[in-house]
Coordinates of C-alpha atoms in Angstrom, one line a residue:
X1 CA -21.0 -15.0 -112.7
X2 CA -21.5 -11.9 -110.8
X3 CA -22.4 -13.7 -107.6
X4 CA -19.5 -15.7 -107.8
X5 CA -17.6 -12.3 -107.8
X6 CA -19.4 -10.6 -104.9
X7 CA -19.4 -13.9 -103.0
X8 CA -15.7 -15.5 -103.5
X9 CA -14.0 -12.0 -103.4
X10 CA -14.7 -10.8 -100.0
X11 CA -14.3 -15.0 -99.2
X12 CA -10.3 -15.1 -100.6
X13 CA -9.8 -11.6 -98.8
X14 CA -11.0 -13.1 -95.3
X15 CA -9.2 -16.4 -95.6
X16 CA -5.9 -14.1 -96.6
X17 CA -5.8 -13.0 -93.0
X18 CA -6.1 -16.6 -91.5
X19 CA -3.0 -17.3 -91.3
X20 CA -1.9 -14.1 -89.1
X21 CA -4.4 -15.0 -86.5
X22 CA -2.8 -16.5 -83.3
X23 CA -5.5 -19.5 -81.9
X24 CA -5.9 -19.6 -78.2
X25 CA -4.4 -22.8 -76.9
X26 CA -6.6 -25.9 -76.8
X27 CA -8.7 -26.3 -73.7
X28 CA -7.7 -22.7 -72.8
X29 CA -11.4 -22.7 -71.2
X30 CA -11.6 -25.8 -69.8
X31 CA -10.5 -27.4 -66.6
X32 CA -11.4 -31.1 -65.4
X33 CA -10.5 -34.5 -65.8
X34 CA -10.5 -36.4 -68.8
X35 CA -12.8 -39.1 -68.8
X36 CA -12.2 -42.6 -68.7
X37 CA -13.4 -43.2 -72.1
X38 CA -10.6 -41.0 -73.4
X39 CA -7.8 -41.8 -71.2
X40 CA -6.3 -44.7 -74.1
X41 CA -6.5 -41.5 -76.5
X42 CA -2.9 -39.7 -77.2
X43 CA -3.8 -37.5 -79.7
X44 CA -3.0 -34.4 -77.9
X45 CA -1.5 -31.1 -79.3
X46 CA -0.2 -32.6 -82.4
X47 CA 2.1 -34.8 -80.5
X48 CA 2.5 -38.8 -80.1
X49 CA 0.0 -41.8 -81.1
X50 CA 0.1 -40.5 -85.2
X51 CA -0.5 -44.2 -85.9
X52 CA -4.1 -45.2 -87.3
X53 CA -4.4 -47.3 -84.3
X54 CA -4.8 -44.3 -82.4
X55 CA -7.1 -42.5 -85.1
X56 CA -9.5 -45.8 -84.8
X57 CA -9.3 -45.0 -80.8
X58 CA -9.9 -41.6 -81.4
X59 CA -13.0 -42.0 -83.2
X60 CA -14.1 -45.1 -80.9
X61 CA -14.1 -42.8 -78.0
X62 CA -16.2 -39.9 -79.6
X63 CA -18.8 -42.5 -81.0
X64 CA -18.4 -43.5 -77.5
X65 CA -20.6 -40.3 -76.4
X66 CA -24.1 -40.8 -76.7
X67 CA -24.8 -37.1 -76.4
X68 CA -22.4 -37.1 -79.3
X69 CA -24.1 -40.0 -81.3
X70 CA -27.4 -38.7 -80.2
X71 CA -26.9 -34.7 -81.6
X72 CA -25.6 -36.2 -84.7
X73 CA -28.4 -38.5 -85.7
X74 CA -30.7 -35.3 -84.8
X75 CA -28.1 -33.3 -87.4
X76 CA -28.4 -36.1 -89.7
X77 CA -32.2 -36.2 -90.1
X78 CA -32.6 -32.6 -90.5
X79 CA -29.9 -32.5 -93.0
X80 CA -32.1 -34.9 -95.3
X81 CA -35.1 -32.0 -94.8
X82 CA -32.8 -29.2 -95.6
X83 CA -30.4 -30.5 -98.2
X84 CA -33.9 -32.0 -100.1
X85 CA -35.6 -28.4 -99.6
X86 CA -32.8 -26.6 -100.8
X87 CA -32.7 -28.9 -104.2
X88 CA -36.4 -29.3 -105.0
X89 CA -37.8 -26.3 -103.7
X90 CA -37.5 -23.9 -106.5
X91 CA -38.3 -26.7 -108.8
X92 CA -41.6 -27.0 -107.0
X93 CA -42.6 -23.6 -107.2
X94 CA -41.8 -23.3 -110.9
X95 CA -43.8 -26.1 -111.8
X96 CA -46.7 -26.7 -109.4
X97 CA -47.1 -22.9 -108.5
X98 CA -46.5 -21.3 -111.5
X99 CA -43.5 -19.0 -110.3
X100 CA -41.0 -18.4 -112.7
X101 CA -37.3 -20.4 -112.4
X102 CA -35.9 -16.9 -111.7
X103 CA -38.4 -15.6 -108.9
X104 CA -38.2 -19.1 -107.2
X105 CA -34.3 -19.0 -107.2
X106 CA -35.1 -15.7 -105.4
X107 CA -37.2 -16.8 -103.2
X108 CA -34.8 -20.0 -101.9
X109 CA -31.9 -17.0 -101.9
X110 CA -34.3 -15.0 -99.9
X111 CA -34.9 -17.8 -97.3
X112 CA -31.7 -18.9 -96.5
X113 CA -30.2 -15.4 -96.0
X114 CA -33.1 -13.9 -93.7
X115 CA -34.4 -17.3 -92.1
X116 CA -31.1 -19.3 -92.2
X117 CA -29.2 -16.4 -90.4
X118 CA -31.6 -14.7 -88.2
X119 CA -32.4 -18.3 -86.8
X120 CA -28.8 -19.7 -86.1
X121 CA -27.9 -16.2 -84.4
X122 CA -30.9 -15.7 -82.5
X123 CA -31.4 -19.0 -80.9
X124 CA -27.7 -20.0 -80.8
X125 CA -27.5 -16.6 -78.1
X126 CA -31.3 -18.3 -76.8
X127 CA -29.5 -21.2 -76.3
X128 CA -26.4 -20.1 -74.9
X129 CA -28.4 -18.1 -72.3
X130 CA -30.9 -21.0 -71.3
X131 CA -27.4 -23.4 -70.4
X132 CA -26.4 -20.6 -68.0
X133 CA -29.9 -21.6 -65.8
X134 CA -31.2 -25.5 -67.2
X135 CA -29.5 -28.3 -68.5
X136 CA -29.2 -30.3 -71.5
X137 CA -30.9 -26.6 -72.8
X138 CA -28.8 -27.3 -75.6
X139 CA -31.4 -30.5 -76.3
X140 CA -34.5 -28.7 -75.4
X141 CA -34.0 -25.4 -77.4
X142 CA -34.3 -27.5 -81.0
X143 CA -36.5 -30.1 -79.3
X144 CA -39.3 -26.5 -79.0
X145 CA -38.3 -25.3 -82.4
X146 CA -37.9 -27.9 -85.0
X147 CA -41.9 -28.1 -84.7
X148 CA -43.2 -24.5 -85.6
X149 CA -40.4 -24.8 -87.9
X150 CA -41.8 -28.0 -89.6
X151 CA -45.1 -26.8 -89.3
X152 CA -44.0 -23.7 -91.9
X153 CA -42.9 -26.0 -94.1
X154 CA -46.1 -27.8 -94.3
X155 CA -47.5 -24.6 -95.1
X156 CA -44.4 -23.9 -97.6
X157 CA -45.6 -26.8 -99.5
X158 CA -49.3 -26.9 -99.3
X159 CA -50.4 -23.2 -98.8
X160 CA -48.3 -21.2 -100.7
X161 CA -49.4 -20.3 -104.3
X162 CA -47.4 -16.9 -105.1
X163 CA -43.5 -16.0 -104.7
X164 CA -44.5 -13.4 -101.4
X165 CA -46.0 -16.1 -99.6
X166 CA -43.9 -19.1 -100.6
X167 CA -40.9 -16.5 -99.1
X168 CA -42.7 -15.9 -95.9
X169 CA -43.3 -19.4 -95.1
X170 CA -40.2 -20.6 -96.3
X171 CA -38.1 -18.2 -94.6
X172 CA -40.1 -18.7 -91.1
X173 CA -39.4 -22.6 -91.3
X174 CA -36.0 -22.1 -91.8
X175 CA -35.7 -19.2 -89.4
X176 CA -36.7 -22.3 -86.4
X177 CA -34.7 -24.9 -88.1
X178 CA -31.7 -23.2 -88.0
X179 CA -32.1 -23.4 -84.3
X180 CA -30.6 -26.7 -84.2
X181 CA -27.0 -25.1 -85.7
X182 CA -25.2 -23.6 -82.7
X183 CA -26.5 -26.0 -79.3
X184 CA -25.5 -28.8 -81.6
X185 CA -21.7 -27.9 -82.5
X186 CA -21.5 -27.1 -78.4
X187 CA -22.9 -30.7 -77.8
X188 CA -20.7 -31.9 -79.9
X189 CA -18.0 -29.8 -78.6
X190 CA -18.6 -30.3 -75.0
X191 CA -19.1 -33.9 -75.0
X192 CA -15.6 -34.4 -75.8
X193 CA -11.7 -32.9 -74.9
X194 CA -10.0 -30.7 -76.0
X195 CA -7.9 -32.1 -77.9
X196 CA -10.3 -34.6 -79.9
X197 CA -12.6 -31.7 -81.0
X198 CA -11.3 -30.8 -84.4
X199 CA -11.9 -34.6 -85.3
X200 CA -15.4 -35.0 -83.9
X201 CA -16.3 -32.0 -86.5
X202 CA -15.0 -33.4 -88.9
X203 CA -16.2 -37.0 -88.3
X204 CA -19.6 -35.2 -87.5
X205 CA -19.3 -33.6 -91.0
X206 CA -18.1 -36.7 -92.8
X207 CA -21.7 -38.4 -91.2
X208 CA -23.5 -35.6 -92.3
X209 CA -22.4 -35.4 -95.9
X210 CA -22.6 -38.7 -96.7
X211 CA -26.3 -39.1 -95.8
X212 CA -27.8 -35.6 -96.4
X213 CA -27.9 -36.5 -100.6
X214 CA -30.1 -39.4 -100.0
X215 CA -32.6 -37.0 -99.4
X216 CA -32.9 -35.0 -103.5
X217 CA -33.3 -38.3 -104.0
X218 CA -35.7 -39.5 -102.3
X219 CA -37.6 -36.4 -103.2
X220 CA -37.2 -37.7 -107.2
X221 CA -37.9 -40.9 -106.8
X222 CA -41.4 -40.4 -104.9
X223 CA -42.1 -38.1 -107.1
X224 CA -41.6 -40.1 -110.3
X225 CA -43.5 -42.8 -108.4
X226 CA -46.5 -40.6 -107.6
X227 CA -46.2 -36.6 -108.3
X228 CA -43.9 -33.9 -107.1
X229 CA -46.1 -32.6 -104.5
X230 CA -46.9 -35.5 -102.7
X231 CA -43.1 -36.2 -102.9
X232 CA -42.4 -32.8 -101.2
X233 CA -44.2 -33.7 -98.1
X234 CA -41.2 -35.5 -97.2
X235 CA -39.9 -32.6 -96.3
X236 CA -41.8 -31.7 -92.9
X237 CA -42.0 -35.5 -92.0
X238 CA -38.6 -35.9 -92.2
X239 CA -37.9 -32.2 -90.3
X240 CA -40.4 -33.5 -87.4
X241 CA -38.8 -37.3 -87.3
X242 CA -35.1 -35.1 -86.2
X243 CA -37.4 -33.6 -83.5
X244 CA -37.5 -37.4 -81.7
X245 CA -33.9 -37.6 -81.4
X246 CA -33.8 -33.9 -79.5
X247 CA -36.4 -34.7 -77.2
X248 CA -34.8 -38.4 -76.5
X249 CA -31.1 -36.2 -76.2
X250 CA -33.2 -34.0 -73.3
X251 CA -35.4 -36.3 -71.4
X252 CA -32.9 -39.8 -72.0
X253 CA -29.7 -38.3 -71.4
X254 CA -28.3 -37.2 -68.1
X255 CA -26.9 -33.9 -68.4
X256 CA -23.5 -32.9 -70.2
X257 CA -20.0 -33.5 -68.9
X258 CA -19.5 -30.9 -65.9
X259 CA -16.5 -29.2 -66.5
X260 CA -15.6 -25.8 -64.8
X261 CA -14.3 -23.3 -67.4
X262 CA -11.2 -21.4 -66.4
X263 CA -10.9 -18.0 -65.9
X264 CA -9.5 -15.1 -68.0
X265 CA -9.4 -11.3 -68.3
X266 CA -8.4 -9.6 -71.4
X267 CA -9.2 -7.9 -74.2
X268 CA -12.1 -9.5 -76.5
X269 CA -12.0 -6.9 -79.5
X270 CA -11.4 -8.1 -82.8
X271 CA -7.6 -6.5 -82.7
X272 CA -6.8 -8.9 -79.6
X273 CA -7.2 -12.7 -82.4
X274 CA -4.1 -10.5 -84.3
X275 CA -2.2 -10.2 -81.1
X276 CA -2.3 -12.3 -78.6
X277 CA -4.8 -15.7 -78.0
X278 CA -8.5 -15.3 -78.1
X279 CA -9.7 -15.4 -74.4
X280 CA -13.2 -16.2 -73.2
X281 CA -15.2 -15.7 -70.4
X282 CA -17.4 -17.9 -68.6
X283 CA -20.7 -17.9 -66.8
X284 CA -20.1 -19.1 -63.6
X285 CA -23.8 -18.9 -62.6
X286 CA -25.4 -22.5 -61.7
X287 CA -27.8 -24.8 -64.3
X288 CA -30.9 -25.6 -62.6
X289 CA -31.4 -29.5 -63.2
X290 CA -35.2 -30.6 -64.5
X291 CA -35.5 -32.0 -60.3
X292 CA -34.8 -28.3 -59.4
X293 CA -31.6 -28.9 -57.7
X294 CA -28.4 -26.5 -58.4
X295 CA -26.2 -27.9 -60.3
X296 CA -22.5 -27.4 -61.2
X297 CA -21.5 -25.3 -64.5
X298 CA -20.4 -27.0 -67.5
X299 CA -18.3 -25.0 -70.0
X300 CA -20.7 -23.7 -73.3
X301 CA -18.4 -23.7 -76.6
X302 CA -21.0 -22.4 -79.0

């Protein structure tokens, strides 16, 4: 109950001051031609084409993307892993390892805070950095990390017998996983307009949702076949299985939509989002293609 307190207070508080926020215009940053894929699409700004007709087109033209469909499926796979770790793993530890329900509840707390965070701010930044010089960086970035981070797992599962080391190992898998967070929403963001971004998020969260619980119970139903342990190695397969679609996303997949970010000067403090619309900046330095060649900037939404 006292979570709940510290947790949902400060939550209602921040939401409270949503509504005073002014939003930057959409596609404030972004300057190019729509592509052809699109151009039946008339969802734009609120305005015109409210029929489901145009909701059907909508989503036809996002799952059009195979960047789009291609990050997804990655965000799907891991989402088994991590939605399955976050069920059974305290279980596990209570009753293969011996660690009482209230240190392993700890220990998953533990993990997501420090590993969960540290990786998603850290390697988001990484990744944000790497677009300015290589493409598809926002492929490769999870494509290197998902493996140390299965790899921890592994050891999460199968070398860990007391609460300190079950953290450590826990918390350094996640602290890689959580690489995947940030380059994919700016895949998923950049591979479509403007004005069709709210709904690939939300179709990309709809996808997500409806898939991730299938893997608690694969988790259960292994284990009642065999024993909870062997069950639990599902975990790092599945986590290294996501790692194929990355690595297909880089190497398959020509680079990202090019689109050249506008321009803007103003202030970025935190006063500005109550005053006027939030304004980015972009990189205007050139990615490097894998062929070496210099190519043109695409905009980064991260």
């Amino acid at each position: 109950r006292a979570a709940m307190f510290m947790v949902g207070v400060p939550g209602l508080m921040l939401a409270s001051l949503i509504p005073f926020i002014s939003l930057p215009p959409r596609g404030v940053n972004d300057v190019g031609e729509v592509a052809p894929e699109f151009a039946a699409v008339n969802i734009k700004d609120g305005h015109g084409g409210g029929a489901t007709g145009q909701l059907f087109i909508a989503y036809r033209a996002i799952l059009s993307q195979t960047h789009w469909v291609m990050c997804c499926a990655a965000v799907v796979v891991q989402s088994l892993s991590m939605t399955a770790a976050s069920e059974w793993y305290p279980t596990y530890l209570h009753r293969s390892v011996g660690i009482s329900t209230k240190e392993a509840g700890m220990v998953m707390g533990v993990a997501l805070v420090a590993g969960g965070c540290g990786g998603t701010l850290l390697f988001g930044r990484l990744a944000q950095q790497a677009a300015a010089s290589y493409e598809s960086a926002y492929f490769l970035v999870p494509a290197l990390l998902i493996v140390p981070g299965a790899l921890c797992l592994f050891a999460a599962v199968n070398l860990a017998n007391t609460a300190l080391l079950s953290c450590f190992w826990l918390s350094s898998s996640l602290f890689f996983v959580f690489s995947f967070q940030a380059p994919a929403t700016a895949i998923m963001m950049n591979a479509v307009p403007p004005h069709l971004r709210a709904q690939s998020m939300a179709l990309s969260a709809l996808i997500s949702k409806s898939f991730d619980m299938a893997g608690p119970l694969a988790i259960g139903i292994v284990s009642d076949i065999s024993d909870l342990k062997t069950a639990m190695q599902l975990l790092w397969i599945v986590s290294l299985a996501s790692d194929v679609f990355w690595w297909a996303g880089y190497w398959l997949l020509s680079p990202l939509p090019k689109v050249t970010a506008a321009s803007h000067e103003g202030d970025l403090s935190l006063a500005s989002l109550f005053s006027e619309p939030a304004k980015e900046a972009c990189d205007e330095r050139a990615p490097i293609s894998r062929s070496g060649k210099q190519e043109q900037s695409y905009s980064s939404i991260a």
